[in-house]
Amino acid sequence: MGASETRRQIVDVADQLFYEHGFEATSFADIAQDVGLSRGNFYYHFKTKDEILGAVIAQRMSNTRAMLEVWKQEAASPAERILSFIHILIANRTKIMAYGCPVSTLCNELAKLDHAAKDDAAGLFSLFRDWLAQQFAALGREADAEALALHILMRSQGVAALATAFCDENFIRREVSDMEAWLHAQCSSSSLPHS
Amino acid sequence: MGASETRRQIVDVADQLFYEHGFEATSFADIAQDVGLSRGNFYYHFKTKDEILGAVIAQRMSNTRAMLEVWKQEAASPAERILSFIHILIANRTKIMAYGCPVSTLCNELAKLDHAAKDDAAGLFSLFRDWLAQQFAALGREADAEALALHILMRSQGVAALATAFCDENFIRREVSDMEAWLHAQCSSSSLPHS
DNA sequence: GCTTTCGTAGGGCGACTGTCCTAATCCCTG
DNA sequence: CAGGGATTAGGACAGTCGCCCTACGAAAGC
């Protein structure tokens, strides 16, 4: 097994553990155990824990870009693409109720730790924001595309936050329906929702 | 200085540090330093760190109840009371942009740690939810009061999450205006927003 | 064949964690 | 002033943290 394969495996495991237990609560030993490696040997692949974090964020950025590209190709219309985004709340509802949104929880943790990589983590949000803004612009809402993108992104974050606290699946479905209705209203009118 | 006074001081400092740096990242030594006590001496006031967490959550519950009571007495109409809630996003914008919402960030951290007190922390959300539902019911929306309460609570959470990531004060003000407009629409119509 | 390189195992390092104990000090009461 | 419970300081304790080093094994190139 090559070193790059092991490295990829470490990043995969770290990604999952950072999501499920948090960055700080995940130790080298935890990652090593799940990968099946000696903990001391990590130094060969990553000099520091922050380096692992950097690799995890980079992988998430790459995975997110790929996912957005798939959504762009699979969905015919901009509205359907936005729906693809909205529906991750349903698709990932179990994990969200248990661990929250992987992006916001990481951003929040790094913000509290005042970690150097906190802006990099926020870059994941920018990826979604820009992609969503692109879709709203394609819907003819060039003027306020970014505001609309941030609005729908904000809603998904709010739903994730309360879903984690209350573990209420019905709440998620109700709010997703509400987001769909909102999106439909945006499509059929050009009035600004933001005064 | 009595022991109860020292205890209160410990809880105050712990509350702030848990908010700004997170529960796990805050050590006994950190709290001791800010309070000005010997770290070993904590055992006299609190047997475990979890006990401090419990006291912090209890104090937040108490403070929140008091705040909601003040809002209830200061605002004449239910709509104005809900506006009081919405405007904490503006009033606390600086801290929110730096550390996020104190309730959701604690809930998320405890959920990831699978901590025994995670449900207690979620109880803070219940406090807001029930209070908001009470106001919506007073607005004549008894049928979907809780859904409306969760909706506005969800929005505040989403705004807080993105405000932390992007540190964008204009975004907060724009979404707050949007929430005000939504609230106004709820007042002047009895149609269900949630199909 | 031998040697070089790659990847790993295992453990040591100082620092820090939450927890716990003990001895000293404070302040209130008699 | 003397006694005694309340409160404190300071450090010991075992465990874990991220980090770093060295020796071993397994391939691969000459």
PDB file of C-alpha atoms in Angstrom, chain A:
ATOM      1  CA  MET A   1       0.000   0.000   0.000  1.00  0.00           C
ATOM      2  CA  GLY A   2       1.460   3.336  -1.076  1.00  0.00           C
ATOM      3  CA  ALA A   3       1.884   6.324   1.154  1.00  0.00           C
ATOM      4  CA  SER A   4      -0.619   8.412  -0.784  1.00  0.00           C
ATOM      5  CA  GLU A   5      -3.276   5.753  -0.228  1.00  0.00           C
ATOM      6  CA  THR A   6      -2.596   5.752   3.515  1.00  0.00           C
ATOM      7  CA  ARG A   7      -2.648   9.512   3.554  1.00  0.00           C
ATOM      8  CA  ARG A   8      -6.024   9.565   1.833  1.00  0.00           C
ATOM      9  CA  GLN A   9      -7.327   7.064   4.355  1.00  0.00           C
ATOM     10  CA  ILE A  10      -6.124   9.211   7.246  1.00  0.00           C
ATOM     11  CA  VAL A  11      -7.884  12.250   5.818  1.00  0.00           C
ATOM     12  CA  ASP A  12     -11.095  10.267   5.299  1.00  0.00           C
ATOM     13  CA  VAL A  13     -11.124   9.014   8.868  1.00  0.00           C
ATOM     14  CA  ALA A  14     -10.155  12.419  10.266  1.00  0.00           C
ATOM     15  CA  ASP A  15     -12.912  14.045   8.212  1.00  0.00           C
ATOM     16  CA  GLN A  16     -15.522  11.752   9.706  1.00  0.00           C
ATOM     17  CA  LEU A  17     -14.219  12.018  13.280  1.00  0.00           C
ATOM     18  CA  PHE A  18     -13.911  15.804  13.106  1.00  0.00           C
ATOM     19  CA  TYR A  19     -17.539  15.877  12.027  1.00  0.00           C
ATOM     20  CA  GLU A  20     -18.887  13.441  14.572  1.00  0.00           C
ATOM     21  CA  HIS A  21     -16.833  14.421  17.615  1.00  0.00           C
ATOM     22  CA  GLY A  22     -15.281  17.770  16.740  1.00  0.00           C
ATOM     23  CA  PHE A  23     -11.747  18.809  15.846  1.00  0.00           C
ATOM     24  CA  GLU A  24     -10.347  19.284  19.319  1.00  0.00           C
ATOM     25  CA  ALA A  25     -12.049  16.243  20.827  1.00  0.00           C
ATOM     26  CA  THR A  26     -10.491  14.025  18.152  1.00  0.00           C
ATOM     27  CA  SER A  27      -6.969  12.934  19.063  1.00  0.00           C
ATOM     28  CA  PHE A  28      -4.184  11.428  17.013  1.00  0.00           C
ATOM     29  CA  ALA A  29      -4.828   8.201  18.857  1.00  0.00           C
ATOM     30  CA  ASP A  30      -8.490   8.173  17.767  1.00  0.00           C
ATOM     31  CA  ILE A  31      -7.585   8.611  14.117  1.00  0.00           C
ATOM     32  CA  ALA A  32      -4.777   6.068  14.331  1.00  0.00           C
ATOM     33  CA  GLN A  33      -7.046   3.469  15.864  1.00  0.00           C
ATOM     34  CA  ASP A  34      -9.672   3.837  13.133  1.00  0.00           C
ATOM     35  CA  VAL A  35      -7.084   3.779  10.366  1.00  0.00           C
ATOM     36  CA  GLY A  36      -5.246   0.882  12.001  1.00  0.00           C
ATOM     37  CA  LEU A  37      -1.880   2.564  12.248  1.00  0.00           C
ATOM     38  CA  SER A  38       0.593   3.307  14.999  1.00  0.00           C
ATOM     39  CA  ARG A  39      -0.091   6.763  16.393  1.00  0.00           C
ATOM     40  CA  GLY A  40       3.531   7.793  16.441  1.00  0.00           C
ATOM     41  CA  ASN A  41       3.801   7.078  12.763  1.00  0.00           C
ATOM     42  CA  PHE A  42       1.481   9.945  11.887  1.00  0.00           C
ATOM     43  CA  TYR A  43       4.448  12.247  11.908  1.00  0.00           C
ATOM     44  CA  TYR A  44       5.562  10.635   8.678  1.00  0.00           C
ATOM     45  CA  HIS A  45       2.377  11.733   6.871  1.00  0.00           C
ATOM     46  CA  PHE A  46       1.441  14.893   8.750  1.00  0.00           C
ATOM     47  CA  LYS A  47       3.746  17.019  10.834  1.00  0.00           C
ATOM     48  CA  THR A  48       0.983  18.568  12.932  1.00  0.00           C
ATOM     49  CA  LYS A  49      -2.693  18.165  13.702  1.00  0.00           C
ATOM     50  CA  ASP A  50      -3.365  21.475  11.987  1.00  0.00           C
ATOM     51  CA  GLU A  51      -1.902  19.966   8.848  1.00  0.00           C
ATOM     52  CA  ILE A  52      -4.495  17.202   9.005  1.00  0.00           C
ATOM     53  CA  LEU A  53      -7.188  19.804   9.486  1.00  0.00           C
ATOM     54  CA  GLY A  54      -5.936  21.642   6.432  1.00  0.00           C
ATOM     55  CA  ALA A  55      -6.070  18.451   4.389  1.00  0.00           C
ATOM     56  CA  VAL A  56      -9.589  17.694   5.630  1.00  0.00           C
ATOM     57  CA  ILE A  57     -10.822  21.161   4.689  1.00  0.00           C
ATOM     58  CA  ALA A  58      -9.153  20.903   1.289  1.00  0.00           C
ATOM     59  CA  GLN A  59     -10.825  17.546   0.683  1.00  0.00           C
ATOM     60  CA  ARG A  60     -14.190  18.930   1.729  1.00  0.00           C
ATOM     61  CA  MET A  61     -13.733  21.817  -0.659  1.00  0.00           C
ATOM     62  CA  SER A  62     -12.906  19.404  -3.454  1.00  0.00           C
ATOM     63  CA  ASN A  63     -15.809  17.086  -2.636  1.00  0.00           C
ATOM     64  CA  THR A  64     -18.194  20.024  -2.390  1.00  0.00           C
ATOM     65  CA  ARG A  65     -17.092  21.389  -5.756  1.00  0.00           C
ATOM     66  CA  ALA A  66     -17.653  17.965  -7.290  1.00  0.00           C
ATOM     67  CA  MET A  67     -21.103  17.662  -5.713  1.00  0.00           C
ATOM     68  CA  LEU A  68     -22.136  21.092  -6.958  1.00  0.00           C
ATOM     69  CA  GLU A  69     -20.912  20.178 -10.426  1.00  0.00           C
ATOM     70  CA  VAL A  70     -23.012  17.013 -10.410  1.00  0.00           C
ATOM     71  CA  TRP A  71     -26.070  18.962  -9.303  1.00  0.00           C
ATOM     72  CA  LYS A  72     -25.450  21.408 -12.109  1.00  0.00           C
ATOM     73  CA  GLN A  73     -25.345  18.641 -14.680  1.00  0.00           C
ATOM     74  CA  GLU A  74     -28.159  16.500 -13.310  1.00  0.00           C
ATOM     75  CA  ALA A  75     -30.714  19.260 -12.876  1.00  0.00           C
ATOM     76  CA  ALA A  76     -32.087  20.887 -15.989  1.00  0.00           C
ATOM     77  CA  SER A  77     -33.201  24.221 -14.573  1.00  0.00           C
ATOM     78  CA  PRO A  78     -31.637  26.589 -12.042  1.00  0.00           C
ATOM     79  CA  ALA A  79     -34.681  26.124  -9.791  1.00  0.00           C
ATOM     80  CA  GLU A  80     -34.181  22.365  -9.759  1.00  0.00           C
ATOM     81  CA  ARG A  81     -30.535  22.858  -8.889  1.00  0.00           C
ATOM     82  CA  ILE A  82     -31.478  24.970  -5.909  1.00  0.00           C
ATOM     83  CA  LEU A  83     -33.895  22.235  -4.933  1.00  0.00           C
ATOM     84  CA  SER A  84     -31.011  19.776  -4.978  1.00  0.00           C
ATOM     85  CA  PHE A  85     -29.315  21.947  -2.394  1.00  0.00           C
ATOM     86  CA  ILE A  86     -32.416  22.243  -0.251  1.00  0.00           C
ATOM     87  CA  HIS A  87     -32.937  18.514  -0.256  1.00  0.00           C
ATOM     88  CA  ILE A  88     -29.611  17.652   1.354  1.00  0.00           C
ATOM     89  CA  LEU A  89     -31.423  18.541   4.574  1.00  0.00           C
ATOM     90  CA  ILE A  90     -33.676  15.553   3.946  1.00  0.00           C
ATOM     91  CA  ALA A  91     -31.013  13.248   2.590  1.00  0.00           C
ATOM     92  CA  ASN A  92     -28.634  13.891   5.508  1.00  0.00           C
ATOM     93  CA  ARG A  93     -31.289  14.330   8.180  1.00  0.00           C
ATOM     94  CA  THR A  94     -30.054  11.478  10.380  1.00  0.00           C
ATOM     95  CA  LYS A  95     -26.494  12.760  10.595  1.00  0.00           C
ATOM     96  CA  ILE A  96     -27.660  16.352  10.909  1.00  0.00           C
ATOM     97  CA  MET A  97     -29.885  15.505  13.860  1.00  0.00           C
ATOM     98  CA  ALA A  98     -26.949  13.751  15.512  1.00  0.00           C
ATOM     99  CA  TYR A  99     -24.033  16.045  14.654  1.00  0.00           C
ATOM    100  CA  GLY A 100     -25.385  19.174  12.973  1.00  0.00           C
ATOM    101  CA  CYS A 101     -24.182  20.682   9.726  1.00  0.00           C
ATOM    102  CA  PRO A 102     -20.547  19.711   9.120  1.00  0.00           C
ATOM    103  CA  VAL A 103     -19.669  23.143   7.764  1.00  0.00           C
ATOM    104  CA  SER A 104     -21.174  25.372  10.433  1.00  0.00           C
ATOM    105  CA  THR A 105     -20.125  23.219  13.369  1.00  0.00           C
ATOM    106  CA  LEU A 106     -16.532  23.240  12.150  1.00  0.00           C
ATOM    107  CA  CYS A 107     -16.644  26.998  11.517  1.00  0.00           C
ATOM    108  CA  ASN A 108     -18.057  27.612  14.965  1.00  0.00           C
ATOM    109  CA  GLU A 109     -15.486  25.438  16.672  1.00  0.00           C
ATOM    110  CA  LEU A 110     -12.568  27.016  14.845  1.00  0.00           C
ATOM    111  CA  ALA A 111     -13.957  30.493  15.548  1.00  0.00           C
ATOM    112  CA  LYS A 112     -14.047  29.735  19.271  1.00  0.00           C
ATOM    113  CA  LEU A 113     -10.540  28.308  19.160  1.00  0.00           C
ATOM    114  CA  ASP A 114      -9.483  31.378  17.173  1.00  0.00           C
ATOM    115  CA  HIS A 115      -7.817  28.883  14.849  1.00  0.00           C
ATOM    116  CA  ALA A 116      -5.833  30.052  11.844  1.00  0.00           C
ATOM    117  CA  ALA A 117      -7.889  27.834   9.532  1.00  0.00           C
ATOM    118  CA  LYS A 118     -11.255  29.317  10.477  1.00  0.00           C
ATOM    119  CA  ASP A 119     -11.405  31.408   7.309  1.00  0.00           C
ATOM    120  CA  ASP A 120     -10.573  28.354   5.219  1.00  0.00           C
ATOM    121  CA  ALA A 121     -13.484  26.513   6.798  1.00  0.00           C
ATOM    122  CA  ALA A 122     -15.763  29.466   6.049  1.00  0.00           C
ATOM    123  CA  GLY A 123     -14.657  29.068   2.431  1.00  0.00           C
ATOM    124  CA  LEU A 124     -16.938  26.040   2.252  1.00  0.00           C
ATOM    125  CA  PHE A 125     -19.855  28.372   2.833  1.00  0.00           C
ATOM    126  CA  SER A 126     -18.574  30.659   0.094  1.00  0.00           C
ATOM    127  CA  LEU A 127     -18.619  27.731  -2.295  1.00  0.00           C
ATOM    128  CA  PHE A 128     -22.316  27.148  -1.667  1.00  0.00           C
ATOM    129  CA  ARG A 129     -23.101  30.864  -1.643  1.00  0.00           C
ATOM    130  CA  ASP A 130     -21.461  31.515  -5.001  1.00  0.00           C
ATOM    131  CA  TRP A 131     -22.990  28.447  -6.616  1.00  0.00           C
ATOM    132  CA  LEU A 132     -26.456  29.353  -5.338  1.00  0.00           C
ATOM    133  CA  ALA A 133     -26.003  32.963  -6.442  1.00  0.00           C
ATOM    134  CA  GLN A 134     -25.148  31.662  -9.891  1.00  0.00           C
ATOM    135  CA  GLN A 135     -28.435  29.765  -9.991  1.00  0.00           C
ATOM    136  CA  PHE A 136     -30.468  32.748  -8.817  1.00  0.00           C
ATOM    137  CA  ALA A 137     -28.788  34.901 -11.441  1.00  0.00           C
ATOM    138  CA  ALA A 138     -29.772  32.327 -14.051  1.00  0.00           C
ATOM    139  CA  LEU A 139     -33.319  32.727 -12.773  1.00  0.00           C
ATOM    140  CA  GLY A 140     -33.147  36.360 -13.757  1.00  0.00           C
ATOM    141  CA  ARG A 141     -32.361  37.689 -10.297  1.00  0.00           C
ATOM    142  CA  GLU A 142     -28.926  39.072 -11.076  1.00  0.00           C
ATOM    143  CA  ALA A 143     -29.503  42.158  -8.925  1.00  0.00           C
ATOM    144  CA  ASP A 144     -29.972  40.330  -5.639  1.00  0.00           C
ATOM    145  CA  ALA A 145     -28.598  36.895  -6.473  1.00  0.00           C
ATOM    146  CA  GLU A 146     -26.100  36.891  -3.629  1.00  0.00           C
ATOM    147  CA  ALA A 147     -28.659  38.063  -1.078  1.00  0.00           C
ATOM    148  CA  LEU A 148     -31.041  35.314  -2.164  1.00  0.00           C
ATOM    149  CA  ALA A 149     -28.224  32.776  -2.007  1.00  0.00           C
ATOM    150  CA  LEU A 150     -27.333  33.836   1.516  1.00  0.00           C
ATOM    151  CA  HIS A 151     -30.990  33.708   2.469  1.00  0.00           C
ATOM    152  CA  ILE A 152     -31.491  30.100   1.426  1.00  0.00           C
ATOM    153  CA  LEU A 153     -28.108  29.163   2.882  1.00  0.00           C
ATOM    154  CA  MET A 154     -29.136  30.822   6.140  1.00  0.00           C
ATOM    155  CA  ARG A 155     -32.355  28.833   6.211  1.00  0.00           C
ATOM    156  CA  SER A 156     -30.572  25.539   5.737  1.00  0.00           C
ATOM    157  CA  GLN A 157     -28.260  26.461   8.602  1.00  0.00           C
ATOM    158  CA  GLY A 158     -31.120  27.378  10.884  1.00  0.00           C
ATOM    159  CA  VAL A 159     -32.933  24.154  10.130  1.00  0.00           C
ATOM    160  CA  ALA A 160     -29.799  22.142  10.818  1.00  0.00           C
ATOM    161  CA  ALA A 161     -29.204  23.924  14.130  1.00  0.00           C
ATOM    162  CA  LEU A 162     -32.691  23.311  15.486  1.00  0.00           C
ATOM    163  CA  ALA A 163     -32.842  19.807  14.052  1.00  0.00           C
ATOM    164  CA  THR A 164     -29.780  18.935  16.128  1.00  0.00           C
ATOM    165  CA  ALA A 165     -31.235  20.434  19.285  1.00  0.00           C
ATOM    166  CA  PHE A 166     -34.733  18.989  18.976  1.00  0.00           C
ATOM    167  CA  CYS A 167     -34.076  15.851  16.862  1.00  0.00           C
ATOM    168  CA  ASP A 168     -37.357  16.572  15.114  1.00  0.00           C
ATOM    169  CA  GLU A 169     -37.626  15.113  11.641  1.00  0.00           C
ATOM    170  CA  ASN A 170     -41.082  16.579  11.038  1.00  0.00           C
ATOM    171  CA  PHE A 171     -39.676  20.025  11.653  1.00  0.00           C
ATOM    172  CA  ILE A 172     -37.092  19.456   8.945  1.00  0.00           C
ATOM    173  CA  ARG A 173     -39.689  18.319   6.422  1.00  0.00           C
ATOM    174  CA  ARG A 174     -41.988  21.222   7.244  1.00  0.00           C
ATOM    175  CA  GLU A 175     -39.252  23.806   6.811  1.00  0.00           C
ATOM    176  CA  VAL A 176     -38.027  22.176   3.606  1.00  0.00           C
ATOM    177  CA  SER A 177     -41.554  22.464   2.217  1.00  0.00           C
ATOM    178  CA  ASP A 178     -41.558  26.102   3.265  1.00  0.00           C
ATOM    179  CA  MET A 179     -38.251  26.654   1.472  1.00  0.00           C
ATOM    180  CA  GLU A 180     -39.656  25.057  -1.661  1.00  0.00           C
ATOM    181  CA  ALA A 181     -42.660  27.372  -1.503  1.00  0.00           C
ATOM    182  CA  TRP A 182     -40.367  30.336  -1.026  1.00  0.00           C
ATOM    183  CA  LEU A 183     -38.272  29.280  -3.993  1.00  0.00           C
ATOM    184  CA  HIS A 184     -41.370  28.904  -6.135  1.00  0.00           C
ATOM    185  CA  ALA A 185     -42.446  32.414  -5.155  1.00  0.00           C
ATOM    186  CA  GLN A 186     -39.038  33.737  -6.165  1.00  0.00           C
ATOM    187  CA  CYS A 187     -39.338  32.104  -9.571  1.00  0.00           C
ATOM    188  CA  SER A 188     -42.725  33.518 -10.442  1.00  0.00           C
ATOM    189  CA  SER A 189     -42.112  37.059  -9.278  1.00  0.00           C
ATOM    190  CA  SER A 190     -39.363  39.557  -9.689  1.00  0.00           C
ATOM    191  CA  SER A 191     -40.220  41.635  -6.642  1.00  0.00           C
ATOM    192  CA  LEU A 192     -37.462  42.094  -4.149  1.00  0.00           C
ATOM    193  CA  PRO A 193     -38.026  40.199  -0.903  1.00  0.00           C
ATOM    194  CA  HIS A 194     -35.343  42.266   0.751  1.00  0.00           C
ATOM    195  CA  SER A 195     -36.475  45.849   1.111  1.00  0.00           C
TER     196      SER A 195
END
